[in-house]
Structures are given as C-alpha cells and as structure tokens.
Amino acid sequence: SGQSLAALAAQIEARGALPPVDRWNPDHCGDSDMRIARDGTWVHQGSPIGRESMVRLFSTILRREPDGSHVLVTPVEKLSIAVEDAPFIAVELKTEGQGPDRSLAFRLNVGDLVAAGSDNAITLRAKEDGPHPYLHVRGGLEALIGRSVYYELMNLALEENCGGGRVGLWSGGVFF
C-alpha cells in the first residue's frame, strides 16, 4: 500500500502476459465441479480451495463466454465453472492525484492489479439490496468492488464533489 501507482504499474508489467484464453477454442469437455462464491471463495466439489497459488492459477485460465457463462479453458479442454456474482473481488484501493489527474488502482482477491480507465471501467448496477459497483478486469470478466473499497471510493467522490455537480471520480482520464 505504500507503493506509488507507477511502482504498481511496473509490477503489473513484470508479471507478464496471461495465457491467451481468448484464442483457445477446444470442444466443451464438461463441468469442472467448481464455483466461485459471491464472497470470492473458489470452491471445488463443495470444499473451498485453500491454496492461493491454485486459485491464482485457475484465475489465469478463466474466460467469460459470449452467452455470459464462465469456463476454465486450456488449449485442449474447456470446463464450465459456476460464478455466483463476479469472479473476482476488488479488496484494496490505491489512489493518486485529484480531479482529472486522479488514478485509481485496485488489488483483486487473486493478487491481480487493475488500474481503472478506458479499458477497465467502473460501473454501478442497481440490485434489490442497493447499488453494486464493479470493475472490468479483462475479456468481460469483472470484479465486484468490496464493501470497504466501495465506501472508500464514495468518500473520495463526495469529498471531491462537495461543491455540487455529478458525483464520481476520475481515473486514467475517464470520469466514473
């Protein structure tokens, strides 16, 4: 949390490219017997996956299909995975700057770092229990912005927009 956004961006670059799941199109092979719970817990055959490295690995081969379903895909296999809400949770926020110069970066529950901007939009969806904020991660995959991070964003937005007008925040040159 003490790192600058430039240092975080360097970490994102150093991680290297994710597998090219968008180019892999094997036949559907079945169900993985896995699900991602609403709280971001990855579950296999009814038991939480406790090894963070396994969850991280599975998260790199996750893909959202055009019909909205999710699959785990390799060059030779495609398995369905149930996702209760969003496959990821944004659990930490780093912010630098103010107004149009602000940058927002999020750490996900799987360790990924995502900077909000034109490629990674923040959206709000109305649901029965109120608004739910999401961050686009990649390829149609989203992260639910965790409650504490959401409150942090709202406090920043209210402080920055205390003079009236639209309530929101800038990041990467985009107003959300």
PDB file of C-alpha atoms in Angstrom:
ATOM      1  CA  SER A   1       0.000   0.000   0.000  1.00  0.00           C
ATOM      2  CA  GLY A   2       2.993   2.301   0.372  1.00  0.00           C
ATOM      3  CA  GLN A   3       3.914   1.934  -3.284  1.00  0.00           C
ATOM      4  CA  SER A   4       3.229   4.584  -5.874  1.00  0.00           C
ATOM      5  CA  LEU A   5       0.951   3.810  -8.787  1.00  0.00           C
ATOM      6  CA  ALA A   6       3.992   3.900 -11.065  1.00  0.00           C
ATOM      7  CA  ALA A   7       5.580   1.131  -8.984  1.00  0.00           C
ATOM      8  CA  LEU A   8       2.327  -0.837  -9.116  1.00  0.00           C
ATOM      9  CA  ALA A   9       2.191  -0.422 -12.908  1.00  0.00           C
ATOM     10  CA  ALA A  10       5.744  -1.804 -13.096  1.00  0.00           C
ATOM     11  CA  GLN A  11       4.608  -4.830 -11.055  1.00  0.00           C
ATOM     12  CA  ILE A  12       1.715  -5.392 -13.438  1.00  0.00           C
ATOM     13  CA  GLU A  13       4.140  -5.335 -16.402  1.00  0.00           C
ATOM     14  CA  ALA A  14       6.635  -7.615 -14.624  1.00  0.00           C
ATOM     15  CA  ARG A  15       4.001 -10.306 -14.088  1.00  0.00           C
ATOM     16  CA  GLY A  16       3.991 -10.926 -17.798  1.00  0.00           C
ATOM     17  CA  ALA A  17       1.194 -11.824 -20.099  1.00  0.00           C
ATOM     18  CA  LEU A  18      -1.679 -14.040 -19.094  1.00  0.00           C
ATOM     19  CA  PRO A  19      -2.425 -17.158 -21.157  1.00  0.00           C
ATOM     20  CA  PRO A  20      -4.188 -16.315 -24.435  1.00  0.00           C
ATOM     21  CA  VAL A  21      -7.522 -17.876 -23.380  1.00  0.00           C
ATOM     22  CA  ASP A  22      -9.390 -15.797 -25.951  1.00  0.00           C
ATOM     23  CA  ARG A  23      -7.588 -17.713 -28.724  1.00  0.00           C
ATOM     24  CA  TRP A  24      -8.167 -21.196 -27.300  1.00  0.00           C
ATOM     25  CA  ASN A  25     -11.293 -22.885 -28.645  1.00  0.00           C
ATOM     26  CA  PRO A  26     -11.332 -26.554 -27.683  1.00  0.00           C
ATOM     27  CA  ASP A  27     -14.570 -28.500 -27.570  1.00  0.00           C
ATOM     28  CA  HIS A  28     -16.513 -28.214 -24.326  1.00  0.00           C
ATOM     29  CA  CYS A  29     -15.471 -31.165 -22.168  1.00  0.00           C
ATOM     30  CA  GLY A  30     -17.875 -30.890 -19.258  1.00  0.00           C
ATOM     31  CA  ASP A  31     -18.207 -29.325 -15.862  1.00  0.00           C
ATOM     32  CA  SER A  32     -15.310 -28.510 -13.530  1.00  0.00           C
ATOM     33  CA  ASP A  33     -17.435 -29.113 -10.405  1.00  0.00           C
ATOM     34  CA  MET A  34     -16.140 -25.732  -9.294  1.00  0.00           C
ATOM     35  CA  ARG A  35     -17.837 -22.480  -8.411  1.00  0.00           C
ATOM     36  CA  ILE A  36     -16.831 -19.017  -7.352  1.00  0.00           C
ATOM     37  CA  ALA A  37     -18.958 -17.926  -4.403  1.00  0.00           C
ATOM     38  CA  ARG A  38     -20.363 -14.417  -4.038  1.00  0.00           C
ATOM     39  CA  ASP A  39     -17.619 -13.615  -1.495  1.00  0.00           C
ATOM     40  CA  GLY A  40     -14.871 -14.590  -3.985  1.00  0.00           C
ATOM     41  CA  THR A  41     -14.154 -18.024  -2.488  1.00  0.00           C
ATOM     42  CA  TRP A  42     -13.251 -20.656  -5.065  1.00  0.00           C
ATOM     43  CA  VAL A  43     -14.911 -23.989  -4.261  1.00  0.00           C
ATOM     44  CA  HIS A  44     -14.255 -27.469  -5.711  1.00  0.00           C
ATOM     45  CA  GLN A  45     -16.651 -30.345  -5.015  1.00  0.00           C
ATOM     46  CA  GLY A  46     -18.171 -28.383  -2.132  1.00  0.00           C
ATOM     47  CA  SER A  47     -14.892 -27.517  -0.360  1.00  0.00           C
ATOM     48  CA  PRO A  48     -13.061 -24.178  -0.512  1.00  0.00           C
ATOM     49  CA  ILE A  49      -9.764 -24.236  -2.379  1.00  0.00           C
ATOM     50  CA  GLY A  50      -7.283 -23.242   0.329  1.00  0.00           C
ATOM     51  CA  ARG A  51      -4.127 -22.951  -1.749  1.00  0.00           C
ATOM     52  CA  GLU A  52      -3.847 -19.384  -3.001  1.00  0.00           C
ATOM     53  CA  SER A  53      -1.458 -20.488  -5.744  1.00  0.00           C
ATOM     54  CA  MET A  54      -4.106 -22.863  -7.141  1.00  0.00           C
ATOM     55  CA  VAL A  55      -6.773 -20.155  -7.116  1.00  0.00           C
ATOM     56  CA  ARG A  56      -4.338 -17.784  -8.818  1.00  0.00           C
ATOM     57  CA  LEU A  57      -3.574 -20.409 -11.478  1.00  0.00           C
ATOM     58  CA  PHE A  58      -7.252 -21.117 -12.148  1.00  0.00           C
ATOM     59  CA  SER A  59      -7.966 -17.379 -12.345  1.00  0.00           C
ATOM     60  CA  THR A  60      -5.499 -17.040 -15.228  1.00  0.00           C
ATOM     61  CA  ILE A  61      -7.391 -19.566 -17.387  1.00  0.00           C
ATOM     62  CA  LEU A  62     -10.855 -18.205 -16.614  1.00  0.00           C
ATOM     63  CA  ARG A  63     -12.855 -16.864 -19.539  1.00  0.00           C
ATOM     64  CA  ARG A  64     -16.314 -15.373 -19.981  1.00  0.00           C
ATOM     65  CA  GLU A  65     -18.224 -16.791 -22.911  1.00  0.00           C
ATOM     66  CA  PRO A  66     -20.421 -14.679 -25.240  1.00  0.00           C
ATOM     67  CA  ASP A  67     -23.535 -16.098 -23.537  1.00  0.00           C
ATOM     68  CA  GLY A  68     -22.318 -14.774 -20.150  1.00  0.00           C
ATOM     69  CA  SER A  69     -21.265 -18.150 -18.758  1.00  0.00           C
ATOM     70  CA  HIS A  70     -17.771 -18.800 -17.426  1.00  0.00           C
ATOM     71  CA  VAL A  71     -15.298 -21.533 -18.338  1.00  0.00           C
ATOM     72  CA  LEU A  72     -11.832 -22.678 -17.403  1.00  0.00           C
ATOM     73  CA  VAL A  73     -10.013 -23.141 -20.706  1.00  0.00           C
ATOM     74  CA  THR A  74      -6.713 -24.605 -21.863  1.00  0.00           C
ATOM     75  CA  PRO A  75      -5.606 -25.373 -25.421  1.00  0.00           C
ATOM     76  CA  VAL A  76      -7.187 -28.851 -25.165  1.00  0.00           C
ATOM     77  CA  GLU A  77     -10.015 -28.563 -22.630  1.00  0.00           C
ATOM     78  CA  LYS A  78     -12.924 -26.294 -21.705  1.00  0.00           C
ATOM     79  CA  LEU A  79     -14.832 -26.823 -18.448  1.00  0.00           C
ATOM     80  CA  SER A  80     -17.829 -24.914 -17.091  1.00  0.00           C
ATOM     81  CA  ILE A  81     -17.459 -23.090 -13.773  1.00  0.00           C
ATOM     82  CA  ALA A  82     -20.349 -21.524 -11.852  1.00  0.00           C
ATOM     83  CA  VAL A  83     -19.926 -17.894 -10.797  1.00  0.00           C
ATOM     84  CA  GLU A  84     -22.454 -16.593  -8.267  1.00  0.00           C
ATOM     85  CA  ASP A  85     -21.810 -12.887  -8.904  1.00  0.00           C
ATOM     86  CA  ALA A  86     -18.420 -11.764 -10.219  1.00  0.00           C
ATOM     87  CA  PRO A  87     -15.355 -13.994 -10.417  1.00  0.00           C
ATOM     88  CA  PHE A  88     -13.138 -11.504  -8.589  1.00  0.00           C
ATOM     89  CA  ILE A  89     -13.384  -9.103  -5.651  1.00  0.00           C
ATOM     90  CA  ALA A  90     -11.555  -5.757  -5.541  1.00  0.00           C
ATOM     91  CA  VAL A  91     -10.173  -5.807  -1.998  1.00  0.00           C
ATOM     92  CA  GLU A  92      -7.812  -2.829  -1.888  1.00  0.00           C
ATOM     93  CA  LEU A  93      -7.631   0.635  -3.441  1.00  0.00           C
ATOM     94  CA  LYS A  94      -4.659   2.848  -4.197  1.00  0.00           C
ATOM     95  CA  THR A  95      -5.326   6.398  -5.361  1.00  0.00           C
ATOM     96  CA  GLU A  96      -3.059   9.211  -6.502  1.00  0.00           C
ATOM     97  CA  GLY A  97      -3.841  12.705  -7.714  1.00  0.00           C
ATOM     98  CA  GLN A  98      -7.110  14.615  -7.784  1.00  0.00           C
ATOM     99  CA  GLY A  99      -9.774  15.516 -10.280  1.00  0.00           C
ATOM    100  CA  PRO A 100      -8.983  14.630 -13.906  1.00  0.00           C
ATOM    101  CA  ASP A 101      -5.411  13.755 -12.861  1.00  0.00           C
ATOM    102  CA  ARG A 102      -6.536  11.053 -10.412  1.00  0.00           C
ATOM    103  CA  SER A 103      -5.534   7.426 -10.913  1.00  0.00           C
ATOM    104  CA  LEU A 104      -7.238   4.515  -9.147  1.00  0.00           C
ATOM    105  CA  ALA A 105      -5.673   1.061  -8.896  1.00  0.00           C
ATOM    106  CA  PHE A 106      -7.296  -1.987  -7.332  1.00  0.00           C
ATOM    107  CA  ARG A 107      -5.837  -5.187  -5.918  1.00  0.00           C
ATOM    108  CA  LEU A 108      -8.045  -8.196  -6.506  1.00  0.00           C
ATOM    109  CA  ASN A 109      -8.543 -11.149  -4.199  1.00  0.00           C
ATOM    110  CA  VAL A 110      -6.424 -13.279  -6.572  1.00  0.00           C
ATOM    111  CA  GLY A 111      -3.493 -10.839  -6.428  1.00  0.00           C
ATOM    112  CA  ASP A 112      -4.063  -9.109  -9.772  1.00  0.00           C
ATOM    113  CA  LEU A 113      -3.626  -5.351 -10.001  1.00  0.00           C
ATOM    114  CA  VAL A 114      -6.060  -3.404 -12.192  1.00  0.00           C
ATOM    115  CA  ALA A 115      -5.957   0.321 -12.959  1.00  0.00           C
ATOM    116  CA  ALA A 116      -9.361   1.887 -13.689  1.00  0.00           C
ATOM    117  CA  GLY A 117      -9.533   3.708 -17.004  1.00  0.00           C
ATOM    118  CA  SER A 118     -10.863   3.385 -20.524  1.00  0.00           C
ATOM    119  CA  ASP A 119     -10.097  -0.362 -20.699  1.00  0.00           C
ATOM    120  CA  ASN A 120     -11.161  -1.077 -17.122  1.00  0.00           C
ATOM    121  CA  ALA A 121     -14.387   0.776 -16.411  1.00  0.00           C
ATOM    122  CA  ILE A 122     -16.103   1.114 -13.056  1.00  0.00           C
ATOM    123  CA  THR A 123     -19.854   0.573 -13.256  1.00  0.00           C
ATOM    124  CA  LEU A 124     -22.762   0.564 -10.816  1.00  0.00           C
ATOM    125  CA  ARG A 125     -25.653  -1.872 -11.132  1.00  0.00           C
ATOM    126  CA  ALA A 126     -28.915  -1.447  -9.293  1.00  0.00           C
ATOM    127  CA  LYS A 127     -29.947  -4.586  -7.434  1.00  0.00           C
ATOM    128  CA  GLU A 128     -32.683  -5.305  -4.894  1.00  0.00           C
ATOM    129  CA  ASP A 129     -30.350  -4.533  -1.985  1.00  0.00           C
ATOM    130  CA  GLY A 130     -28.906  -1.346  -3.494  1.00  0.00           C
ATOM    131  CA  PRO A 131     -26.176  -0.387  -5.952  1.00  0.00           C
ATOM    132  CA  HIS A 132     -23.344  -2.834  -6.599  1.00  0.00           C
ATOM    133  CA  PRO A 133     -20.065  -1.475  -8.004  1.00  0.00           C
ATOM    134  CA  TYR A 134     -18.000  -3.495 -10.488  1.00  0.00           C
ATOM    135  CA  LEU A 135     -14.619  -3.090 -12.156  1.00  0.00           C
ATOM    136  CA  HIS A 136     -13.953  -4.553 -15.611  1.00  0.00           C
ATOM    137  CA  VAL A 137     -10.856  -6.735 -15.315  1.00  0.00           C
ATOM    138  CA  ARG A 138     -10.326  -8.331 -18.745  1.00  0.00           C
ATOM    139  CA  GLY A 139     -12.258 -10.054 -21.508  1.00  0.00           C
ATOM    140  CA  GLY A 140     -15.674  -9.433 -19.963  1.00  0.00           C
ATOM    141  CA  LEU A 141     -14.536 -10.632 -16.528  1.00  0.00           C
ATOM    142  CA  GLU A 142     -15.412  -8.337 -13.653  1.00  0.00           C
ATOM    143  CA  ALA A 143     -14.551  -7.767 -10.034  1.00  0.00           C
ATOM    144  CA  LEU A 144     -17.165  -6.826  -7.502  1.00  0.00           C
ATOM    145  CA  ILE A 145     -15.751  -3.862  -5.623  1.00  0.00           C
ATOM    146  CA  GLY A 146     -15.706  -4.963  -1.982  1.00  0.00           C
ATOM    147  CA  ARG A 147     -17.778  -3.035   0.541  1.00  0.00           C
ATOM    148  CA  SER A 148     -14.862  -1.324   2.325  1.00  0.00           C
ATOM    149  CA  VAL A 149     -13.304  -0.308  -1.012  1.00  0.00           C
ATOM    150  CA  TYR A 150     -16.704   0.945  -2.222  1.00  0.00           C
ATOM    151  CA  TYR A 151     -17.056   3.127   0.886  1.00  0.00           C
ATOM    152  CA  GLU A 152     -13.539   4.432   0.343  1.00  0.00           C
ATOM    153  CA  LEU A 153     -14.431   5.349  -3.268  1.00  0.00           C
ATOM    154  CA  MET A 154     -17.667   7.030  -2.196  1.00  0.00           C
ATOM    155  CA  ASN A 155     -15.882   9.086   0.467  1.00  0.00           C
ATOM    156  CA  LEU A 156     -13.347  10.242  -2.124  1.00  0.00           C
ATOM    157  CA  ALA A 157     -16.119  11.071  -4.599  1.00  0.00           C
ATOM    158  CA  LEU A 158     -18.131  13.030  -2.037  1.00  0.00           C
ATOM    159  CA  GLU A 159     -15.054  14.951  -0.825  1.00  0.00           C
ATOM    160  CA  GLU A 160     -14.014  15.797  -4.378  1.00  0.00           C
ATOM    161  CA  ASN A 161     -17.520  16.781  -5.472  1.00  0.00           C
ATOM    162  CA  CYS A 162     -18.603  18.679  -2.357  1.00  0.00           C
ATOM    163  CA  GLY A 163     -19.400  21.736  -4.471  1.00  0.00           C
ATOM    164  CA  GLY A 164     -22.245  20.019  -6.277  1.00  0.00           C
ATOM    165  CA  GLY A 165     -22.481  18.593  -9.742  1.00  0.00           C
ATOM    166  CA  ARG A 166     -22.016  14.988 -10.717  1.00  0.00           C
ATOM    167  CA  VAL A 167     -20.686  12.733  -8.004  1.00  0.00           C
ATOM    168  CA  GLY A 168     -17.936  10.472  -9.260  1.00  0.00           C
ATOM    169  CA  LEU A 169     -14.219  10.048  -9.672  1.00  0.00           C
ATOM    170  CA  TRP A 170     -11.704  10.320 -12.465  1.00  0.00           C
ATOM    171  CA  SER A 171      -9.159   7.623 -13.253  1.00  0.00           C
ATOM    172  CA  GLY A 172      -6.957   7.246 -16.276  1.00  0.00           C
ATOM    173  CA  GLY A 173      -8.617  10.277 -17.885  1.00  0.00           C
ATOM    174  CA  VAL A 174     -12.144   8.817 -17.590  1.00  0.00           C
ATOM    175  CA  PHE A 175     -14.907  10.063 -15.277  1.00  0.00           C
ATOM    176  CA  PHE A 176     -16.815   7.333 -13.461  1.00  0.00           C
TER     177      PHE A 176
END
